[in-house]
Amino acid sequence: MRRFYPETFFIALAVILLEVSYTRVFSYKLVYYFTYLIIGISLLGLGAGGVFVAVFERLRTTATERVLLVSCVVAAVAVIASYLLVALVPLHLFRMMMSLAHGMVAGPLWTLAKLSLVLFVLFIPFLAAGVALSTIFAAHTERIGRLYFADLIGAALGAAIVIPAITWITPPGTVFLSGFVFALAGARLAREVPGPWPKIGAVAAVVLLMGVLAPGVLPDPIRDRVKGGEETGSSFTRWSPVFRVDVVPSFGDPPLHLLYHDGTLGSSMTSWDGDLGSLGRYDTMDRAHPFRLLAPEPSVAIVGSAGGNEILASLHFGARKITGIELNPVSLLEDHFADFTGHLTEIDRVRVVNAEGRAFLKGSDEDFDLIWLVAPDSYAAMNAATSGAFVLSESYLYTQEMIEEAVEHLTPDGILCAQFGEIEYDRKPNRVVRYLGTARRALAELGIDDFARHVMVSVSPGFGRLETATIVIKKSPFSEADIGTFRETAARVDGSRVSFVWNDPQPGTQISTAVLAAPDELERFYAEHPYKVHPIDDDSPFFWHFVSFPDALFGGEDAKVWNVEEGVGERLLVVFLLIAVVFAAVFLLLPLVVLRGVWARIPYKWNAGIYFAALGLGFMFLEVCLIQRLTLFLGYPTYSLTVTLFSLLVSTGIGSLLSERYASRRNAAFRVLIGALVVLIGFYELVLPWIADAGMAWPFGLRVAFTIVCLAPLGLCLGAFMPLGLGSVSRTTPFGDQYVAWCWAINGFFSVMASVLATLLSMTYGFNAVMLMGLAIYLVGIAAFRRVPVPAS
């Protein structure tokens, strides 16, 4: 009897490659929020495959070899069609939502129809994979542990190679690679199945291989117009695991190159000929603020050095040592545009490192006179990286722990300077208020209680309605002479004004309240504020989440302002959740109507349903939180994604394989597994954050090894629940195949919801709470499943 281990392995590999590469494609085409829907669609397809196997008797009675070959060929062809449709069909979702807000229906309905078509075609390869895997699992329940092991090991390999693949052949090329792997999964069966399918598969494989070898010929995705329209005349384009970079020449004196990050304007590069005397323009820019307050020849660390403007400013103001910290691995200043920027990274006092800012500081034993956060916005940096798969945080650069870390790396009179844009600053300075409140808590934790004497704030004109806020925080108190210097610098910047200094606090403003209010008054201010501006920490680092989900959906006029900070992201997540639920209902629940007769004769269905729903919800909740928690420890969001997924998938695969040894003692095994799960969750909640914080300075290889070892026990534990459950239900009824497929579908349905729901709950309650929810869900599921008979050995 054919064992189908290779087919299971390659199908799982293809699924992960397709899922993760599409998260990068849609981060460029639309916004990173779409990532959650992609995850949901992939899980939905896998679950719907189980329903199709259960509902359509022909799938169960047709030879397994034929079902697998047809599924693999359909998936390969659908990958080609889905990418072309995704790339070439414009989806302007922000315009759709704005039109709905103004009562217009025709345009949004057309956009919604196009979105539904794109999602349906995108759904097909995952559905085909689900049919193939469900057919194998249902037909070979006696080897379910080993097959599940092959499935998870294939997925683990996909998690391990997808980032190098994205780097070398681009995300579109990786999409085509996934299709080629689908075709490869069916190749072994081609000689045994008559008809046109082997030939169709061979042709698809050739087309897909061409896309892998020459990804540059594939069409670029058409971007949402909210990103500002298609840039033209790009002189350089490069995909990376962090984001896609497009460099577009622009006008200006000196000449500029605009940098688009995932299709959104994120920074710029300025032409420089190496003459320090040509940099006088920085004297009348807001970049002068921190330098005027420092002693001559400061040591500077720049978080978000991107196009090099802040490096040039630091050179102009006489910095003796400049460290630029940049998340994006695409080297523009050092390689591709070194001539344009005057080879500034080759200057002895300049060093550029590719790292996440917080992790760099943690691993550094150096103190700086200035640590400068220059709009390292999640829109252009951290979120572009975290858009891959399950990494959901906005940014760790603005949390209480980051501010504490930065202040501890300052010299005695050193300054932390944060600059970012504000929209309608006078009416709602949300970013500044949140950052000031967070900094106030951080300094209090460090023993600095007179916060007002350690902070100054100014604001200057930006682009359009955007104004640039400058917050300077000093380790020692600011003197009146410092305040005078701050005012003089602001006076040199056209349109700039001072918003807070301790000797003229301007009482009654939101800024002065955030700095000066007594603790009780401050808590009341946060509670009554129309936006969520309370301080943030590492447990819920959503700095840009200013609108609660109820307010985003049902709030007043303020909640209907259409910009990315005021509910659009939250609304999109809710819309994506609704779309996922509708798709799941259509493809998972509606087909089960056909099984009415079988359904009535399946025993323990409610117990099994609760159990497999709990596995879908609980696993996703735990996985999301652990990937996020290890982002800082590994120093790079993409590394966290791949290392964590790899470790969990390998260890859960081994756990499923080992479960065969104690399947006949299932309930006793449940007690041991739950005890282990409680201990592990306690470790991840209480001990892991401390180790991760202390271990950021370890060598990278040691951090990776620790992550794998740390997560392996959890994987061994979680990997056992699925095969134990499937093995039990398959032997309780003559309809074992349909029962297994139905349980697989239930698991998929709730996994679909959990992919978005985990995000909503994390943004509302924090990662610690979501992990505890995951544990509680597992407990409920196991309690319900204990009534299902244990299969005889």
XYZ file of N, CA and C in Angstrom, residues 10-11 13-14 17-18 72-73 75-77 79-80 169 173-187 201-213:
126
model
N 5.414 17.467 0.444
C 5.539 18.524 -0.559
C 4.312 19.435 -0.590
N 3.134 18.889 -0.356
C 1.934 19.733 -0.332
C 2.013 20.719 0.836
N 4.711 21.795 2.288
C 5.764 22.742 1.935
C 5.232 23.829 1.015
N 4.478 23.433 0.001
C 3.933 24.401 -0.957
C 2.954 25.362 -0.287
N 4.905 28.064 1.643
C 5.547 28.989 0.701
C 4.523 29.950 0.109
N 3.363 29.429 -0.282
C 2.332 30.262 -0.896
C 1.763 31.260 0.108
N -3.188 18.299 -6.986
C -1.899 18.980 -7.147
C -1.854 19.785 -8.442
N -2.413 19.241 -9.521
C -2.422 19.959 -10.795
C -3.331 21.177 -10.708
N -4.051 22.859 -8.051
C -3.361 23.845 -7.218
C -2.277 24.571 -8.009
N -1.509 23.833 -8.808
C -0.427 24.446 -9.588
C -0.979 25.445 -10.604
N -2.040 25.053 -11.316
C -2.644 25.947 -12.306
C -3.275 27.158 -11.606
N -2.343 28.576 -8.873
C -1.311 29.510 -8.428
C -0.989 30.505 -9.537
N -0.865 30.011 -10.777
C -0.597 30.907 -11.910
C -1.739 31.905 -12.069
N 14.502 35.288 -4.985
C 13.667 35.245 -6.195
C 12.433 36.112 -6.085
N 8.165 35.524 -7.295
C 8.871 34.315 -7.675
C 8.627 33.183 -6.700
N 8.502 33.509 -5.416
C 8.234 32.481 -4.412
C 6.817 31.942 -4.543
N 5.874 32.798 -4.937
C 4.520 32.304 -5.245
C 4.603 31.240 -6.326
N 5.359 31.518 -7.387
C 5.488 30.541 -8.468
C 6.262 29.311 -8.011
N 7.206 29.475 -7.097
C 7.912 28.318 -6.546
C 6.939 27.397 -5.816
N 5.996 27.976 -5.085
C 5.003 27.145 -4.392
C 4.190 26.344 -5.391
N 3.811 26.973 -6.519
C 3.075 26.243 -7.541
C 3.892 25.110 -8.133
N 5.190 25.351 -8.327
C 6.062 24.304 -8.857
C 6.157 23.136 -7.877
N 6.194 23.431 -6.581
C 6.246 22.361 -5.579
C 4.933 21.578 -5.579
N 3.796 22.260 -5.776
C 2.526 21.539 -5.931
C 2.613 20.551 -7.101
N 3.123 21.032 -8.234
C 3.267 20.148 -9.392
C 4.211 18.993 -9.077
N 5.269 19.280 -8.355
C 6.227 18.243 -7.978
C 5.586 17.201 -7.072
N 4.671 17.632 -6.208
C 4.004 16.699 -5.297
C 3.201 15.644 -6.056
N 2.695 15.995 -7.234
C 1.918 15.026 -8.007
C 2.716 14.263 -9.039
N 4.001 14.612 -9.179
C 4.795 14.016 -10.268
C 4.929 12.507 -10.122
N -0.375 19.121 -15.832
C 0.574 19.358 -14.756
C 1.972 19.653 -15.263
N 2.390 18.950 -16.330
C 3.724 19.172 -16.888
C 3.842 20.576 -17.480
N 2.806 21.009 -18.210
C 2.827 22.355 -18.790
C 2.857 23.411 -17.683
N 2.021 23.219 -16.664
C 1.999 24.170 -15.545
C 3.356 24.221 -14.859
N 3.995 23.072 -14.695
C 5.300 23.033 -14.040
C 6.341 23.836 -14.821
N 6.293 23.748 -16.149
C 7.238 24.496 -16.983
C 7.009 26.000 -16.822
N 5.745 26.433 -16.867
C 5.427 27.858 -16.717
C 5.860 28.355 -15.343
N 5.576 27.557 -14.321
C 5.931 27.954 -12.966
C 7.444 28.031 -12.787
N 8.162 27.083 -13.372
C 9.620 27.101 -13.266
C 10.203 28.334 -13.949
N 9.604 28.751 -15.061
C 10.064 29.975 -15.726
C 9.881 31.176 -14.806
N 8.751 31.231 -14.071
C 8.529 32.322 -13.133
C 9.517 32.308 -11.986
N 9.964 31.115 -11.585
C 10.961 31.000 -10.521
C 12.325 31.471 -10.999
N 12.705 31.047 -12.226
C 14.024 31.368 -12.745
C 14.127 32.807 -13.247
